[in-house]
GROMACS .gro file of C-alpha atoms in nm:
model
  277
    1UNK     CA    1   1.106   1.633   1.299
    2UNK     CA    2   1.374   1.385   1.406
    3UNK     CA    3   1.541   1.204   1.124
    4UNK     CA    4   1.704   0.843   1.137
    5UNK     CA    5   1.953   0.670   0.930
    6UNK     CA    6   2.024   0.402   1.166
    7UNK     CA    7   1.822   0.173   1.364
    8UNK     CA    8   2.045   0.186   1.656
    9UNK     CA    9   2.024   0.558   1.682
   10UNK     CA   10   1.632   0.541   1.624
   11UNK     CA   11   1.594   0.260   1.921
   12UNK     CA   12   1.804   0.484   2.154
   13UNK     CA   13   1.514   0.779   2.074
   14UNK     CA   14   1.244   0.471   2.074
   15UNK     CA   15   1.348   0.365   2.454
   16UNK     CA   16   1.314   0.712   2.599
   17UNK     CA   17   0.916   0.742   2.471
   18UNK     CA   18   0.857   0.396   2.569
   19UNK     CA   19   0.952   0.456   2.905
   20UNK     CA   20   0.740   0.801   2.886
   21UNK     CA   21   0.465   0.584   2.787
   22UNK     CA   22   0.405   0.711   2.501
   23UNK     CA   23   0.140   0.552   2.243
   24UNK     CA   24   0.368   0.548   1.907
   25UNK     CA   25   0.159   0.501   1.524
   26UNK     CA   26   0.356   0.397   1.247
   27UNK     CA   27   0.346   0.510   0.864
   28UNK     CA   28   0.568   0.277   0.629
   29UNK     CA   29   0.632   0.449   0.287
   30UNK     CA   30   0.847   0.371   0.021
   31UNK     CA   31   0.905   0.783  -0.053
   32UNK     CA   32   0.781   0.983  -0.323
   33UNK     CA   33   0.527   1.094  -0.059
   34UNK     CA   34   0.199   1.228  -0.160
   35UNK     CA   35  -0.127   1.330  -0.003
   36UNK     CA   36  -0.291   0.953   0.043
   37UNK     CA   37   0.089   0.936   0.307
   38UNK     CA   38  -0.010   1.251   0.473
   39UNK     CA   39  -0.363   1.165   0.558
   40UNK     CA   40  -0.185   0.825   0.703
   41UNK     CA   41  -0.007   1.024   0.912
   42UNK     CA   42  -0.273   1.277   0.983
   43UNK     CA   43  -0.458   0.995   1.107
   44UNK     CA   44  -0.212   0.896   1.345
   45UNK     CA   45  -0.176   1.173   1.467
   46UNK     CA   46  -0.578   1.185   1.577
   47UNK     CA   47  -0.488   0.830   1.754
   48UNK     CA   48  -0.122   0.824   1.888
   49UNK     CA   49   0.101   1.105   2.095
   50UNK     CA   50   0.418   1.003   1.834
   51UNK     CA   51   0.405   0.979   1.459
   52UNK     CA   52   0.706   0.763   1.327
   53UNK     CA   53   0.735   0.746   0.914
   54UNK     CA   54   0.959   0.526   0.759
   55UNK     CA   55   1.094   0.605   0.398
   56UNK     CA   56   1.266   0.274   0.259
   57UNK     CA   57   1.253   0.214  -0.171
   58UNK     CA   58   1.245  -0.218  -0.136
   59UNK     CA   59   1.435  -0.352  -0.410
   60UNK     CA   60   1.306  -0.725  -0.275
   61UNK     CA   61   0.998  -0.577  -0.350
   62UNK     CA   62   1.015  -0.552  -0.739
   63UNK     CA   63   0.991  -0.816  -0.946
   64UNK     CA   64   1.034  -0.580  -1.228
   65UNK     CA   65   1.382  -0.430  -1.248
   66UNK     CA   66   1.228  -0.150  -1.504
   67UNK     CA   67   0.993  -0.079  -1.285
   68UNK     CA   68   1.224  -0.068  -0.965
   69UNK     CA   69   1.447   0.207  -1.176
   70UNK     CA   70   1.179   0.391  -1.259
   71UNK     CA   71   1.010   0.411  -0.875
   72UNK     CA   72   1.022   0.808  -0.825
   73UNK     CA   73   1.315   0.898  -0.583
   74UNK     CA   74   1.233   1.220  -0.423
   75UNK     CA   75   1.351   1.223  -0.076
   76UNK     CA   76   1.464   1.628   0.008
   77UNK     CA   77   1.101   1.670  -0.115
   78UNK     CA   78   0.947   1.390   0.093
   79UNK     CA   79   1.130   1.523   0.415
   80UNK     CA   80   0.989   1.877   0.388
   81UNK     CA   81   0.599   1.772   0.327
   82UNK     CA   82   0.661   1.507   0.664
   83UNK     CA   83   0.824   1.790   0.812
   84UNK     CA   84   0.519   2.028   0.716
   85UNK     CA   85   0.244   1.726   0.802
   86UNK     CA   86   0.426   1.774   1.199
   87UNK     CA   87   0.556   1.389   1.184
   88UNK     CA   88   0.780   1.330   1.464
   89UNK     CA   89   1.053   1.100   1.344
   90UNK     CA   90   1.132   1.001   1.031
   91UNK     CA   91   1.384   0.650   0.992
   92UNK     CA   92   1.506   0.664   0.607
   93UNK     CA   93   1.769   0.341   0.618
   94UNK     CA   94   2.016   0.206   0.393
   95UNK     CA   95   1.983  -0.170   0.277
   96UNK     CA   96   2.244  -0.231   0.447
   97UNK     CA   97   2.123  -0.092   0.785
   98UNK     CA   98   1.807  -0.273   0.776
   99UNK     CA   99   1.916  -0.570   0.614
  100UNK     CA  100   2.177  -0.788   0.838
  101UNK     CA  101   2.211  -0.955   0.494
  102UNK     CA  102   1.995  -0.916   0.219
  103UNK     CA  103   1.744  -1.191   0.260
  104UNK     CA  104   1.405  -1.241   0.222
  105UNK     CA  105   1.182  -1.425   0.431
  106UNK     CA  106   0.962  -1.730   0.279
  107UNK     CA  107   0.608  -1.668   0.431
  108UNK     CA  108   0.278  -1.889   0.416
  109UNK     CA  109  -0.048  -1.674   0.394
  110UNK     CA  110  -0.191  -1.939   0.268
  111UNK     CA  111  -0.482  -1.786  -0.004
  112UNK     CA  112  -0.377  -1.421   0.076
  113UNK     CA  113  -0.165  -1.468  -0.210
  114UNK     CA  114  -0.230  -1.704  -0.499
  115UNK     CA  115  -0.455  -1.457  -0.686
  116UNK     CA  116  -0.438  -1.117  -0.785
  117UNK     CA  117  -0.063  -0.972  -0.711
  118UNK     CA  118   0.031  -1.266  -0.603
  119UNK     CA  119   0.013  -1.430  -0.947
  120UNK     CA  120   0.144  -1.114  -1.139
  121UNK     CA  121   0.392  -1.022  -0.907
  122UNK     CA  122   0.599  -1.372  -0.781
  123UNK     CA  123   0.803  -1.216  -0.492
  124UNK     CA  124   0.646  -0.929  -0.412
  125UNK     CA  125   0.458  -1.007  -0.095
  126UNK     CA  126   0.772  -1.228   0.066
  127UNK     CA  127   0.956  -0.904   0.023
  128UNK     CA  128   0.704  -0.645   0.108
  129UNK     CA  129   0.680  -0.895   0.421
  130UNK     CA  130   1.009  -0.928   0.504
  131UNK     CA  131   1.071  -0.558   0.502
  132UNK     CA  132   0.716  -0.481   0.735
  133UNK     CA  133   0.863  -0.702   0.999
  134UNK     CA  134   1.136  -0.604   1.007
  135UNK     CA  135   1.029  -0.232   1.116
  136UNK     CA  136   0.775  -0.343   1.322
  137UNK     CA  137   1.089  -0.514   1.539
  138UNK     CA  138   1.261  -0.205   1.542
  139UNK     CA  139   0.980   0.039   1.639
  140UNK     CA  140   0.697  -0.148   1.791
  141UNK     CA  141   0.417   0.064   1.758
  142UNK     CA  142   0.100   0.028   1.885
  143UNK     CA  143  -0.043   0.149   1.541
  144UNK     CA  144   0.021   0.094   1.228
  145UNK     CA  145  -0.144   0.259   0.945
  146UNK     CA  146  -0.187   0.147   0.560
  147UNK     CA  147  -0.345   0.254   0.319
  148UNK     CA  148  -0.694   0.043   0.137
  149UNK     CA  149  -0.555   0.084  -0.228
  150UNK     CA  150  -0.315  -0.193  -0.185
  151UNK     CA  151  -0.642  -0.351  -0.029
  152UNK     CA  152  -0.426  -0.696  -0.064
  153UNK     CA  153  -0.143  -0.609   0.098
  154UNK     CA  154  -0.344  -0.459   0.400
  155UNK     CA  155  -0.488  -0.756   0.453
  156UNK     CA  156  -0.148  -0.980   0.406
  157UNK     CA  157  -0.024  -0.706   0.651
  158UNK     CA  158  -0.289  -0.775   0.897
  159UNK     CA  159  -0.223  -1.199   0.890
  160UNK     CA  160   0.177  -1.086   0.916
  161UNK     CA  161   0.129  -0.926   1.235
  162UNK     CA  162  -0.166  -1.224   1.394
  163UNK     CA  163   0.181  -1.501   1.271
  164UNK     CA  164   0.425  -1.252   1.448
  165UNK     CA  165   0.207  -1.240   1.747
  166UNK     CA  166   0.307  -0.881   1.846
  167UNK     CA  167   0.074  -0.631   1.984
  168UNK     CA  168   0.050  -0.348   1.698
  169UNK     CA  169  -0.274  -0.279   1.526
  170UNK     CA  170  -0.309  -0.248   1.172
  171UNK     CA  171  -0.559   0.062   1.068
  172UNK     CA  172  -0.642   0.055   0.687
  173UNK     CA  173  -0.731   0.430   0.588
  174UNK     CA  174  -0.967   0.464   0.320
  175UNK     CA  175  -0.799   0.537  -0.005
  176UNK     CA  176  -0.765   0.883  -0.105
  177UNK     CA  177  -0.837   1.057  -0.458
  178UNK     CA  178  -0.751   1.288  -0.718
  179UNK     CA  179  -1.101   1.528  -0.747
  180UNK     CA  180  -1.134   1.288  -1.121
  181UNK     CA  181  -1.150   0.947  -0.856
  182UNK     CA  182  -0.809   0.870  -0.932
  183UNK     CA  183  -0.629   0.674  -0.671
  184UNK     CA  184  -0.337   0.855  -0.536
  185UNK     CA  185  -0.058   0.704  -0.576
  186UNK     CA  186   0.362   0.767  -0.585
  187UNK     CA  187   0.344   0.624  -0.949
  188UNK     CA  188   0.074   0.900  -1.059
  189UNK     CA  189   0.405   1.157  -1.054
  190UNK     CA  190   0.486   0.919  -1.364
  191UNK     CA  191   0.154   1.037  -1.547
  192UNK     CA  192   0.119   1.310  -1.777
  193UNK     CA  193  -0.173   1.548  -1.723
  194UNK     CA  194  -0.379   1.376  -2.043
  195UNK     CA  195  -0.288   1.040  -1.875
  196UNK     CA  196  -0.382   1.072  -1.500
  197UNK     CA  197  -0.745   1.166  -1.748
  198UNK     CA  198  -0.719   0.853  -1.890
  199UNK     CA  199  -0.671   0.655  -1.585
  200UNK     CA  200  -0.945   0.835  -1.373
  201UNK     CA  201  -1.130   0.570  -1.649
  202UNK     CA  202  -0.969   0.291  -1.368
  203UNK     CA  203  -1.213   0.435  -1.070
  204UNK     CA  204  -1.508   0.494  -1.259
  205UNK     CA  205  -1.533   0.155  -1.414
  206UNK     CA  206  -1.485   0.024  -1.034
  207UNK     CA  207  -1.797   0.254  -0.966
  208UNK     CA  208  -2.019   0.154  -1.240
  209UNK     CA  209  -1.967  -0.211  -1.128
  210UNK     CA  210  -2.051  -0.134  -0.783
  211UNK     CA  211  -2.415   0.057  -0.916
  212UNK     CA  212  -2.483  -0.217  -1.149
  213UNK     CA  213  -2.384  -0.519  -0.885
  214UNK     CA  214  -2.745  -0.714  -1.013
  215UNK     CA  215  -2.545  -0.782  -1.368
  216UNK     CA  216  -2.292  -1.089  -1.380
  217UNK     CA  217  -1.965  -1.111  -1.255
  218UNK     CA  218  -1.849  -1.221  -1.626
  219UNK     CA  219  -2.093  -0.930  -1.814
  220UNK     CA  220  -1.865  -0.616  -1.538
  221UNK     CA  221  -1.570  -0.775  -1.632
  222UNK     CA  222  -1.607  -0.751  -2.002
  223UNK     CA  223  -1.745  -0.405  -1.923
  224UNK     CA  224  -1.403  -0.313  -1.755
  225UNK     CA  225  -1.207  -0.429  -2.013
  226UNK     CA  226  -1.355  -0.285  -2.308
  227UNK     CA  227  -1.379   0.030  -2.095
  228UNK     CA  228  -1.001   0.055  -2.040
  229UNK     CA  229  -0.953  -0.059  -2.368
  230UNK     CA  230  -1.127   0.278  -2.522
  231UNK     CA  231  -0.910   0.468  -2.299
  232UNK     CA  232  -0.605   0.334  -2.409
  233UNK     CA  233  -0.548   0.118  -2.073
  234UNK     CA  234  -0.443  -0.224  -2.046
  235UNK     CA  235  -0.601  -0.454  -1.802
  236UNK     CA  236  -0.390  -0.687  -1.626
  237UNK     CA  237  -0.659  -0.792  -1.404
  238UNK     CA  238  -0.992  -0.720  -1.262
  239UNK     CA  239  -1.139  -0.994  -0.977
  240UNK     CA  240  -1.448  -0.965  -0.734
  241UNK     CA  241  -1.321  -1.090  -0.455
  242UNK     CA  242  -1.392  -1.195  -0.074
  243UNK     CA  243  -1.189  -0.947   0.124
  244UNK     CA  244  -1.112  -1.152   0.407
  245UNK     CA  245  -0.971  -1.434   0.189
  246UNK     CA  246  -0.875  -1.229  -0.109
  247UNK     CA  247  -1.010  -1.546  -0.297
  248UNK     CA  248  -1.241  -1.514  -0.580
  249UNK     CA  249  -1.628  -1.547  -0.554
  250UNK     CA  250  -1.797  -1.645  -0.912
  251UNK     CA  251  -2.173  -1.447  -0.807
  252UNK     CA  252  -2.183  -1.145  -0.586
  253UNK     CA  253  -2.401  -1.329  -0.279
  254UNK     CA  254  -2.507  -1.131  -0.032
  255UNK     CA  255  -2.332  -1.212   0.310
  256UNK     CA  256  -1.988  -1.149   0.192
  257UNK     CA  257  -1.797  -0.840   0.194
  258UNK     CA  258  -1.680  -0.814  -0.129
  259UNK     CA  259  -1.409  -0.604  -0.323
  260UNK     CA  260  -1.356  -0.543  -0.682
  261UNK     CA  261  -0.975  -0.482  -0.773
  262UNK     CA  262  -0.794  -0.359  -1.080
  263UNK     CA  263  -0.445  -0.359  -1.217
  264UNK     CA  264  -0.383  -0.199  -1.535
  265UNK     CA  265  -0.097  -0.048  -1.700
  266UNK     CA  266  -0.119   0.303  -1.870
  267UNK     CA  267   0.211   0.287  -2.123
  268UNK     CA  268   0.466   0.195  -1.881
  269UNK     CA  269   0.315   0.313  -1.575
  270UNK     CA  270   0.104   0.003  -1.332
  271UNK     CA  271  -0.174   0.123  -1.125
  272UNK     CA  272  -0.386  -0.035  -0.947
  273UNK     CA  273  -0.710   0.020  -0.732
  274UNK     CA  274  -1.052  -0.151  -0.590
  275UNK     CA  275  -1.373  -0.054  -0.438
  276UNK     CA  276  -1.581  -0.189  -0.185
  277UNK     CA  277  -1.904  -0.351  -0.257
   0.00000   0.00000   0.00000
């Protein structure tokens, strides 16, 4: 595996498999790499002859300094799993190397995000954004791949790349599990063994409102929040929502693809996760 500190080294390397025509897929990660990154890249793999992953921690992308301090940093560890997964390249910047100047961009996705993150995160997607663009300058692949826990973001992702006109493909991946349902996730190295127990209690309220889909919107949520509440979780929020607008429906119709989506905070730790009706 190739590694990259700077994006002037990395486009040298890029030019050479462009010209070999080489199909390139893309995994963006912000480290602390787990098994829901691997079977990102393990997925690329299947589709593209080059596997680029990027490891960049996006301080634009808190809104919480706490939270930003307490994002696991683990990057000799991340480099040997890539390295065992057979990525290709790995590009593992500096602020200052992929910033010219740390600014973030102002973006309109119109109802993308006024709900959900958007609300309880201000900042968050302009950053997350800003940063996703800017890779996709520097590598141009012709795949992309994200994961379908941050179901919003995917689909943010997805409007970013339709605005920047460019010709990579976003591939969500299907979210993958702990054998207890929950959610992998780079905070879950946060959890104690008791707690990643407790917050299994995240995915199977998701599934017992996707079996009992004939009760009210209102009577699941009130379900999910005393359900949490028993297991000592604290909702932030839980929203049925149409995934192509990520705006809220008040009665599950049938005709629309619909997700339920939860964000919750064990102690200190936020998690968050959805299913698909």
């Amino acid at each position: 595996m190739q590694i990259f500190h700077h994006k002037k080294n990395l486009k040298t390397c890029l030019n050479k498999l462009y010209d070999e025509k080489k199909t390139i897929g893309f995994v963006p990660t912000m480290g602390a790499i787990h098994e829901g990154h691997l079977k990102l890249i393990l997925e690329s793999k299947k589709k593209c002859d080059i596997t680029i992953c990027s490891i960049f921690i996006n301080p634009t992308q808190f809104n919480n300094k706490k939270d930003f301090a307490n994002y696991p940093k683990t990057l000799s560890q991340d480099i040997k799993l890539l390295a065992k997964s057979l990525c290709d390249i790995l590009y593992c910047p500096d602020v200052d190397d992929l910033y010219d100047r740390i600014i973030t961009n102002t973006y309109n996705f119109n109802s993308l995000t006024q709900y959900m993150e958007g609300v309880f995160r201000p900042g968050h997607f302009n950053g997350m954004a800003t940063v996703v663009e800017k890779l996709l300058k520097i590598i141009k692949p012709d795949l992309a791949f994200f994961g379908q826990k941050d179901l919003q973001q995917l689909q943010i992702v997805k409007k970013l790349v339709a605005q920047m006109n460019c010709k990579t493909k976003i591939v969500g991946v299907n979210t993958y599990r702990e054998k207890n349902g929950l959610a992998k996730s780079s905070r879950n190295k946060l959890l104690t063994t008791e707690q990643k127990r407790l917050a299994s209690n995240i995915f199977k309220s998701l599934v017992y409102c996707k079996e009992n889909k004939h009760l009210s919107i209102e009577n699941l949520k009130n379900y999910v929040q005393s359900n949490l509440e028993k297991h000592k979780i604290e909702l932030e929020y839980v929203e049925f929502v149409e995934i192509q607008s990520m705006t809220p429906v008040g009665s599950l119709s049938k005709g629309k693809k619909i997700a339920i989506c939860i964000a919750a905070y064990l102690d200190d730790v936020r998690l968050i996760d959805n299913i698909i009706l």
